[in-house]
Coordinates of C-alpha atoms in Angstrom, one line a residue:
Chain A
M17 CA 101.0 110.1 68.7
T18 CA 99.6 113.6 69.3
V19 CA 97.4 113.3 66.2
A20 CA 96.1 109.9 67.2
A21 CA 95.3 111.2 70.6
A22 CA 93.5 114.2 69.2
R23 CA 91.4 111.9 67.1
A24 CA 90.2 110.1 70.3
L25 CA 88.3 113.3 71.2
G26 CA 84.8 113.8 69.8
D27 CA 83.1 117.1 69.1
G28 CA 81.0 118.3 72.0
M29 CA 82.7 116.1 74.6
S30 CA 83.8 117.6 77.9
C31 CA 87.5 116.9 78.4
F32 CA 89.7 117.2 81.5
V33 CA 93.1 118.2 80.2
G34 CA 96.5 117.9 81.6
I35 CA 99.6 119.9 80.6
G36 CA 102.0 118.5 78.0
L37 CA 100.9 116.1 75.3
P38 CA 97.3 115.9 76.5
S39 CA 97.0 119.7 76.2
T40 CA 98.5 119.7 72.8
A41 CA 96.2 116.9 71.6
A42 CA 93.1 118.5 73.0
N43 CA 93.9 121.9 71.4
L44 CA 94.7 120.2 68.1
A45 CA 91.3 118.4 68.2
R46 CA 89.5 121.6 69.0
R47 CA 91.1 123.3 66.0
T48 CA 90.3 120.4 63.6
H49 CA 87.5 118.0 63.9
A50 CA 86.1 118.9 67.4
P51 CA 85.4 122.6 67.5
G52 CA 82.9 122.1 70.3
L53 CA 85.3 120.3 72.6
W54 CA 84.7 121.6 76.1
M55 CA 88.1 121.8 77.8
I56 CA 88.6 121.9 81.6
Y57 CA 92.0 122.4 83.3
E58 CA 92.4 121.5 86.9
S59 CA 93.3 125.1 87.8
G60 CA 89.5 125.8 87.5
T61 CA 89.1 127.0 84.0
L62 CA 85.9 125.6 82.5
G63 CA 85.3 125.7 78.7
T64 CA 88.6 127.4 77.9
V65 CA 89.7 128.2 74.4
P66 CA 93.3 129.3 74.7
A67 CA 94.9 131.2 71.8
H68 CA 98.2 129.4 72.3
L69 CA 99.4 126.4 74.3
P70 CA 99.8 127.1 78.0
L71 CA 103.2 126.2 79.5
S72 CA 101.5 125.5 82.9
I73 CA 98.2 124.3 84.2
G74 CA 97.3 127.8 85.4
D75 CA 98.5 130.0 82.6
G76 CA 96.6 133.3 82.3
V77 CA 95.6 132.4 78.7
L78 CA 93.4 129.7 80.2
A79 CA 91.5 132.1 82.5
E80 CA 91.2 134.8 79.9
S81 CA 89.3 132.6 77.4
A82 CA 87.2 130.4 79.8
D83 CA 83.4 130.3 80.2
A84 CA 84.0 130.3 83.9
V85 CA 86.9 130.3 86.4
V86 CA 86.1 128.4 89.5
S87 CA 88.0 127.3 92.7
V88 CA 89.9 124.1 92.9
P89 CA 87.5 122.4 95.3
E90 CA 84.7 123.3 92.9
V91 CA 86.4 121.8 89.9
F92 CA 87.3 118.6 91.7
N93 CA 84.1 118.1 93.7
L94 CA 81.3 119.6 91.6
W95 CA 82.6 118.9 88.1
L96 CA 85.0 115.9 88.3
Q97 CA 83.8 113.8 91.2
A98 CA 80.1 114.4 90.3
G99 CA 80.7 112.7 86.9
R100 CA 80.2 115.7 84.6
I101 CA 83.4 115.0 82.5
D102 CA 83.3 112.7 79.5
V103 CA 87.0 112.0 79.0
G104 CA 90.1 112.5 81.0
F105 CA 93.6 112.6 79.4
L106 CA 96.5 111.3 81.5
G107 CA 100.2 110.7 81.0
A108 CA 102.3 108.2 83.0
A109 CA 105.9 107.5 84.0
Q110 CA 105.0 103.8 84.3
I111 CA 102.0 101.8 83.1
D112 CA 101.2 98.1 83.4
R113 CA 99.1 95.6 81.5
Y114 CA 95.9 96.7 83.2
A115 CA 96.7 100.4 82.5
N116 CA 97.4 101.2 86.1
I117 CA 99.5 104.4 86.2
N118 CA 102.5 105.4 88.3
T119 CA 103.5 109.1 88.5
T120 CA 104.9 108.9 92.1
V121 CA 108.2 107.1 92.5
I122 CA 110.5 104.7 90.6
G123 CA 111.7 102.1 93.1
D124 CA 110.8 101.8 96.7
Y125 CA 108.5 104.5 98.1
A126 CA 110.6 105.1 101.2
D127 CA 113.9 104.9 99.3
P128 CA 113.1 105.8 95.7
K129 CA 115.5 105.6 92.8
V130 CA 113.6 108.5 91.2
R131 CA 111.1 110.8 92.9
L132 CA 108.4 111.9 90.5
P133 CA 106.0 114.8 91.0
G134 CA 103.2 112.7 92.4
A135 CA 99.5 112.3 92.1
G136 CA 98.1 115.7 91.4
G137 CA 94.6 115.4 89.9
A138 CA 95.2 112.0 88.3
P139 CA 93.6 109.6 90.8
E140 CA 90.3 111.4 90.6
I141 CA 90.5 111.8 86.8
A142 CA 91.1 108.1 86.6
A143 CA 88.3 107.3 89.0
S144 CA 85.6 109.7 87.8
C145 CA 85.8 110.6 84.1
G146 CA 83.5 108.7 81.8
E147 CA 86.6 107.3 80.2
V148 CA 90.3 107.8 80.3
V149 CA 92.8 108.2 77.4
I150 CA 96.4 107.7 78.3
I151 CA 99.3 109.1 76.3
V152 CA 102.8 107.7 76.9
R153 CA 106.0 107.1 75.0
H154 CA 106.5 103.5 74.4
S155 CA 109.5 101.9 76.1
T156 CA 110.3 99.0 78.4
R157 CA 111.0 101.5 81.1
A158 CA 107.5 102.9 80.9
F159 CA 105.6 99.7 80.0
V160 CA 106.3 97.5 83.0
D161 CA 105.0 94.2 84.2
R162 CA 104.1 95.8 87.5
V163 CA 104.1 99.5 88.4
D164 CA 106.2 100.5 91.4
F165 CA 103.4 102.5 92.8
V166 CA 99.7 102.7 91.8
T167 CA 99.1 106.4 91.7
S168 CA 95.9 106.1 89.6
V169 CA 93.8 103.0 89.0
G170 CA 93.3 101.7 85.5
H171 CA 91.6 98.3 85.5
G172 CA 93.2 97.1 88.8
S173 CA 94.1 93.5 88.4
G174 CA 91.3 92.6 85.9
P175 CA 87.6 92.3 85.4
G176 CA 85.3 93.6 88.2
D177 CA 88.0 95.5 90.1
R178 CA 86.9 99.0 89.2
E179 CA 83.4 98.1 90.3
R180 CA 84.6 96.6 93.6
L181 CA 86.7 99.7 94.3
G182 CA 83.7 101.9 93.7
L183 CA 85.3 103.7 90.8
R184 CA 82.5 105.1 88.6
G185 CA 84.0 105.8 85.2
R186 CA 84.8 103.1 82.6
G187 CA 88.5 103.6 83.1
P188 CA 91.2 103.6 80.4
T189 CA 89.7 102.9 77.0
R190 CA 92.8 103.6 75.0
V191 CA 96.5 104.0 75.5
I192 CA 98.1 105.9 72.7
T193 CA 101.9 105.8 72.3
D194 CA 104.5 106.9 69.7
L195 CA 104.3 103.4 68.3
G196 CA 100.7 102.4 68.3
V197 CA 97.4 102.1 70.1
L198 CA 96.5 99.7 72.9
E199 CA 93.0 98.9 74.1
P200 CA 91.7 96.8 77.0
D201 CA 90.3 93.4 76.2
P202 CA 86.6 93.6 76.9
D203 CA 86.7 90.4 79.0
T204 CA 90.1 90.3 80.7
R205 CA 90.7 94.1 80.7
E206 CA 94.3 93.4 79.7
L207 CA 95.8 95.9 77.2
V208 CA 95.9 94.5 73.7
L209 CA 97.8 96.1 70.8
T210 CA 95.0 97.1 68.3
G211 CA 96.9 99.5 66.1
V212 CA 100.3 100.5 64.9
H213 CA 101.4 103.8 63.5
P214 CA 102.6 104.0 59.9
G215 CA 106.1 102.4 59.5
V216 CA 106.0 100.6 62.9
T217 CA 106.0 96.8 63.1
V218 CA 104.2 94.7 65.7
D219 CA 107.6 93.2 66.8
E220 CA 108.9 96.7 67.5
V221 CA 106.0 97.4 69.8
R222 CA 106.4 94.0 71.6
A223 CA 110.1 94.7 72.0
A224 CA 109.3 98.0 73.7
T225 CA 106.8 96.5 76.1
G226 CA 107.9 95.0 79.4
W227 CA 105.4 92.2 79.4
D228 CA 104.3 89.6 76.9
L229 CA 102.0 91.9 74.9
R230 CA 98.9 90.5 73.4
V231 CA 98.2 91.6 69.8
A232 CA 94.8 91.8 68.1
P233 CA 94.3 89.4 65.2
D234 CA 94.6 92.1 62.6
P235 CA 96.0 95.3 64.1
E236 CA 95.0 98.5 62.2
T237 CA 97.5 100.9 60.8
T238 CA 96.8 104.4 62.0
P239 CA 95.9 106.7 59.1
E240 CA 98.7 109.2 58.2
P241 CA 98.2 112.7 59.7
T242 CA 96.4 115.0 57.2
T243 CA 98.1 118.1 56.0
T244 CA 95.6 120.1 58.1
E245 CA 96.4 118.2 61.2
L246 CA 100.2 118.6 60.7
S247 CA 100.0 122.3 59.9
V248 CA 97.8 123.0 63.0
L249 CA 100.1 120.9 65.1
R250 CA 103.1 122.9 63.8
S251 CA 101.3 126.2 64.6
L252 CA 100.7 125.0 68.1
T253 CA 104.1 123.6 69.0
G254 CA 106.4 125.2 66.5
T255 CA 107.4 121.8 65.3
G256 CA 105.9 119.0 63.2
A257 CA 106.4 116.4 65.9
R258 CA 103.9 113.6 65.9
Chain B
M22 CA 97.0 145.9 109.5
I23 CA 99.4 147.0 106.8
A24 CA 103.0 146.1 107.7
P25 CA 106.3 145.7 105.9
L26 CA 106.9 142.1 104.8
D27 CA 109.8 141.4 107.1
E28 CA 107.9 142.6 110.1
A29 CA 104.8 140.6 109.1
I30 CA 106.7 137.4 108.6
A31 CA 108.6 137.9 111.9
E32 CA 105.3 138.5 113.7
L33 CA 103.2 135.7 112.2
V34 CA 105.6 132.8 111.3
H35 CA 107.6 130.9 113.9
D36 CA 109.9 128.0 113.9
G37 CA 108.0 124.7 113.9
D38 CA 104.8 126.2 112.5
T39 CA 102.6 124.6 109.9
V40 CA 102.7 127.1 107.1
A41 CA 100.7 127.1 103.8
L42 CA 101.8 129.4 100.9
E43 CA 99.1 128.8 98.4
G44 CA 98.5 129.9 94.8
F45 CA 97.6 127.6 92.0
T46 CA 100.2 128.6 89.4
H47 CA 98.7 132.2 89.6
L48 CA 99.4 134.6 92.5
I49 CA 102.0 132.5 94.3
P50 CA 103.5 134.4 97.3
V51 CA 107.1 134.0 96.1
E52 CA 108.5 137.0 97.9
A53 CA 107.0 136.0 101.2
G54 CA 108.7 132.6 100.8
H55 CA 112.0 134.4 100.1
E56 CA 111.5 136.4 103.3
I57 CA 110.9 133.2 105.3
I58 CA 114.3 132.0 103.9
R59 CA 116.0 135.3 104.9
Q60 CA 114.7 135.0 108.4
G61 CA 116.2 131.5 108.7
L62 CA 113.0 129.9 109.9
R63 CA 113.4 126.2 110.7
D64 CA 111.4 123.0 111.3
L65 CA 108.4 124.2 109.3
T66 CA 105.7 121.9 108.1
L67 CA 105.2 123.3 104.6
V68 CA 101.7 122.7 103.1
R69 CA 100.8 123.3 99.5
M70 CA 98.9 121.5 96.8
T71 CA 101.6 122.2 94.2
P72 CA 104.9 122.9 95.8
D73 CA 106.8 124.6 92.9
I74 CA 110.0 126.6 92.8
V75 CA 109.3 128.7 95.9
Y76 CA 109.0 125.6 98.0
D77 CA 112.0 124.1 96.2
R78 CA 114.0 127.2 97.4
M79 CA 112.6 127.0 101.0
I80 CA 113.4 123.2 101.2
G81 CA 116.9 123.8 99.7
A82 CA 117.5 126.5 102.3
G83 CA 116.6 124.1 105.1
C84 CA 113.4 125.7 106.3
A85 CA 111.3 122.6 106.1
R86 CA 111.1 119.5 108.2
R87 CA 108.0 118.1 106.6
L88 CA 106.0 118.7 103.4
V89 CA 102.3 118.0 102.9
F90 CA 101.4 118.1 99.2
S91 CA 99.8 116.6 96.2
W92 CA 102.0 117.4 93.2
G93 CA 105.6 118.5 93.5
G94 CA 107.2 119.7 90.2
N95 CA 108.3 122.7 88.2
P96 CA 105.1 123.2 86.2
G97 CA 105.7 122.7 82.5
V98 CA 109.4 122.1 83.0
G99 CA 110.1 119.0 85.1
S100 CA 111.3 118.1 88.5
L101 CA 112.0 120.1 91.7
H102 CA 115.6 119.1 92.3
R103 CA 116.0 120.6 95.8
F104 CA 112.8 118.7 96.9
R105 CA 114.2 115.5 95.3
D106 CA 117.6 115.9 97.0
A107 CA 116.0 116.4 100.4
V108 CA 113.7 113.4 100.0
T109 CA 116.3 111.0 98.6
T110 CA 119.5 112.1 100.3
G111 CA 118.4 114.3 103.2
W112 CA 120.3 117.4 101.9
P113 CA 120.4 120.0 103.6
V114 CA 118.1 118.4 106.1
P115 CA 115.9 115.3 105.8
L116 CA 112.4 116.0 104.6
E117 CA 109.4 113.9 105.7
I118 CA 106.5 113.9 103.2
E119 CA 102.8 113.4 103.5
E120 CA 101.3 112.8 100.1
H121 CA 97.8 113.3 98.8
S122 CA 95.9 113.8 95.6
H123 CA 94.7 117.3 94.6
A124 CA 91.1 116.3 95.5
G125 CA 92.3 115.1 98.9
M126 CA 94.2 118.3 99.6
A127 CA 91.4 120.5 98.4
N128 CA 88.9 118.7 100.6
R129 CA 91.3 118.9 103.6
Y130 CA 91.4 122.7 103.3
L131 CA 87.7 122.9 102.7
A132 CA 87.0 120.9 105.9
G133 CA 89.5 123.1 107.8
A134 CA 87.8 126.3 106.5
S135 CA 84.3 124.8 107.3
G136 CA 85.2 124.1 110.9
L137 CA 84.7 120.3 110.4
P138 CA 87.1 117.6 111.6
F139 CA 87.3 115.8 108.3
A140 CA 86.1 115.7 104.7
V141 CA 84.7 112.8 102.6
L142 CA 85.4 112.2 99.0
R143 CA 85.1 109.5 96.4
G144 CA 88.6 108.5 95.2
Y145 CA 91.8 107.2 96.6
S146 CA 90.3 103.7 96.3
G147 CA 92.8 101.2 94.9
T148 CA 95.7 103.6 94.9
D149 CA 99.0 103.0 96.9
L150 CA 98.6 106.5 98.4
V151 CA 96.3 104.9 101.0
A152 CA 99.0 102.5 102.2
H153 CA 101.6 105.2 102.6
N154 CA 99.5 107.9 104.2
P155 CA 97.9 107.3 107.6
H156 CA 95.8 110.4 107.1
I157 CA 93.7 108.7 104.4
K158 CA 91.0 106.5 105.9
T159 CA 87.5 105.3 105.0
V160 CA 84.1 106.0 106.4
V161 CA 80.8 104.4 105.7
C162 CA 78.0 106.7 104.6
P163 CA 75.2 106.4 107.3
F164 CA 72.5 106.9 104.7
T165 CA 73.6 104.7 101.8
G166 CA 76.2 102.4 103.2
Q167 CA 78.7 103.5 100.6
E168 CA 82.4 103.4 101.6
L169 CA 84.1 106.8 101.0
A170 CA 87.6 108.2 101.6
A171 CA 88.0 110.4 104.7
V172 CA 90.8 113.0 105.1
P173 CA 91.4 115.1 108.2
A174 CA 90.8 118.9 108.2
L175 CA 93.9 120.9 107.4
N176 CA 94.3 124.0 109.7
P177 CA 97.6 125.7 109.1
D178 CA 99.1 127.9 111.8
V179 CA 99.7 130.5 109.1
T180 CA 98.5 130.8 105.5
V181 CA 100.2 133.3 103.2
I182 CA 98.6 134.2 99.9
H183 CA 99.2 136.9 97.3
A184 CA 96.4 139.0 95.8
Q185 CA 96.0 141.9 93.5
R186 CA 94.7 144.6 95.8
A187 CA 93.7 145.5 99.3
D188 CA 92.2 148.6 100.8
R189 CA 93.7 150.3 103.9
A190 CA 91.4 148.5 106.2
G191 CA 92.8 145.1 104.9
N192 CA 89.9 143.9 102.8
V193 CA 91.5 141.9 100.0
Q194 CA 90.5 141.5 96.4
M195 CA 91.7 138.9 94.0
W196 CA 90.6 137.5 90.6
G197 CA 91.6 135.2 87.8
I198 CA 92.6 131.7 88.7
I199 CA 91.8 131.7 92.4
G200 CA 92.8 128.1 93.2
I201 CA 92.5 127.1 96.9
Q202 CA 93.6 130.5 98.4
K203 CA 90.3 131.4 100.0
E204 CA 89.9 128.0 101.7
A205 CA 93.5 128.0 102.8
A206 CA 93.1 131.4 104.3
L207 CA 89.9 130.6 106.1
A208 CA 91.3 127.3 107.5
A209 CA 94.3 129.1 109.1
D210 CA 94.9 130.5 112.5
R211 CA 96.8 133.5 111.1
V212 CA 96.7 135.1 107.6
L213 CA 99.2 137.2 105.8
V214 CA 98.3 138.6 102.4
T215 CA 100.9 140.2 100.2
V216 CA 99.4 142.5 97.5
E217 CA 100.4 144.3 94.4
E218 CA 98.9 147.6 95.7
V219 CA 96.8 149.2 98.4
V220 CA 94.0 151.4 97.2
D221 CA 91.6 153.8 99.0
T222 CA 88.5 152.1 97.6
L223 CA 88.2 148.6 96.1
E224 CA 86.3 148.9 92.9
P225 CA 84.4 145.8 92.0
V226 CA 85.9 143.5 89.4
P227 CA 84.0 140.7 87.6
G228 CA 84.6 137.3 89.1
Q229 CA 86.5 138.8 92.0
V230 CA 86.9 137.1 95.4
V231 CA 87.0 139.3 98.4
L232 CA 88.5 138.3 101.7
P233 CA 87.1 140.6 104.4
A234 CA 89.6 142.3 106.7
R235 CA 88.2 140.4 109.7
V236 CA 89.9 137.2 108.4
V237 CA 93.2 138.9 107.5
D238 CA 95.9 139.6 110.1
R239 CA 98.4 141.5 108.0
V240 CA 98.7 142.9 104.6
S241 CA 102.1 143.6 103.1
V242 CA 102.5 145.6 99.9
V243 CA 104.9 143.7 97.7
P244 CA 104.6 144.8 94.1
G245 CA 105.8 141.9 91.9
G246 CA 105.6 139.6 94.9
A247 CA 104.2 136.7 92.9
A248 CA 106.9 136.7 90.2
P249 CA 107.9 134.6 88.4
S250 CA 104.3 133.4 88.7
Y251 CA 101.8 136.1 87.7
A252 CA 99.2 138.5 88.9
H253 CA 96.3 138.7 86.5
G254 CA 95.9 142.3 85.3
Y255 CA 99.3 143.3 86.6
Y256 CA 102.0 141.1 85.0
E257 CA 102.5 137.9 83.1
R258 CA 104.1 134.6 84.1
D259 CA 107.8 134.6 83.5
N260 CA 108.1 131.2 81.9
E261 CA 111.8 131.6 81.2
A262 CA 112.4 132.0 84.9
Y263 CA 110.8 128.6 85.6
R264 CA 112.9 127.0 82.8
S265 CA 116.1 128.6 84.0
W266 CA 115.5 127.5 87.7
D267 CA 116.0 123.9 86.5
A268 CA 119.8 124.4 86.1
V269 CA 120.1 126.3 89.5
G270 CA 118.0 123.8 91.4
R271 CA 119.8 120.8 89.9
D272 CA 123.2 121.7 91.3
R273 CA 123.9 122.2 95.0
E274 CA 126.7 124.7 94.4
A275 CA 124.7 126.8 92.0
F276 CA 121.8 126.7 94.5
T277 CA 124.1 127.7 97.4
R278 CA 125.3 130.7 95.3
W279 CA 121.7 131.6 94.6
L280 CA 120.8 131.4 98.3
A281 CA 123.8 133.6 99.3
D282 CA 122.6 136.2 96.8
L283 CA 119.1 136.1 98.1
T284 CA 120.0 136.4 101.8
A285 CA 122.3 139.4 100.9
T286 CA 119.4 141.4 99.5
A287 CA 116.8 143.3 101.5
P288 CA 113.1 142.2 101.3
A289 CA 111.2 143.6 98.4
A290 CA 108.5 145.3 100.5
T291 CA 107.5 148.9 100.4
P292 CA 107.2 150.2 104.0
E293 CA 103.8 151.8 103.8
G294 CA 100.8 150.9 101.6
T295 CA 101.1 153.6 98.9
A296 CA 99.1 153.0 95.8
L297 CA 101.5 152.6 92.9

């Protein structure tokens, strides 16, 4: 999953990075095929090249190695909102067929079953980056027919919604999971399974999805991680986890 | 200007106040939060973009009636269990929440610091945050006709921040990840800055931010006052402390023991601003 996410990042792109899997994937990309990846963390570090993975969004290693360290209003208003970031990386607790994301509550807002951390920078990343890549583990708990709370807008309820809402970026272009890859249908904007990771069957993915998942006519199989990708990943995380 | 932490808190923070302790992962005024707990302050509206473990502790100690925030978690670790407990079960006291995005909070502070009544931003559109927060509205741009989100200025009664250094007159110098601290300080009625040290002369540092003494009410010398967060150039983030808070915060009894230990200890302030 992390390797597939890293491959979604092109050399020279500017990337708004969140902590966790997105950060691991972006750092892997920068150490392999995308040495010119320009990483921004919401704590205000622009163009950071951390020597090791940060545990938190504001780790000192991010500031030490950055081109510039700016204030939070600057990073959100002048860099993100102004449309200067090519790709945003987001995680999710729940995601629906139109790639809308919930990181706020499971259950009713006023009386939640589980209270999650909340929005953070995600709504603006989802609204303003050129495109969004979502990384989430595949299960029926996460892939739900309807998210309990729309924290960040993906493709709303279908074609034309982002435009109507005044959201400028293209929205989610890829959802990468531990089982495969989903992409929005160009016409309906509904997520379609376009790829599976080695050893995973389409039926397994459908069983882990909480709606009747559409599948591309001939889904690709993700190429195996290379030995370089795996060794860099191990050096970053101390494990070989995909 | 320079006062011990317990005196500064007693003087500047009162029951029922709107209080912001800001710091974006870096320079979090943790010891000041502990002193607010020791003094048993109640009914506070706590404001902070990223309420982390210091707010978890203040909420668990019953200081807060209301929380205004945009992301509430233990960064890199998981949930804030005292916060969750207060929101979902009302223990030890019910906690009202007002929830924004980071951009919304940043712009609320910016408007407050600018002396404007509200801020505009693109964003929020299509999210359920709008339906659950009456403080997010829309305005139409008088020039282009575009609809934009509007959020009210945030003007805390008191803002508390931590910084690396101050001079004896109360000019404050900070550097590294500077988050929203300057805006939060300039938006507030009263400002307390805890610092690692007081020096006779502030030597310039690349990328520094200086808060002039005229916008600072009290400076307290609290070496290590941001731990387990960090102070760039002084000490590193104690990641293990964040991880180990998870077990304490998760369990009401373990938390109650932690609280008893905290209130039994004296504030970690030095009485006068001696350079260390």
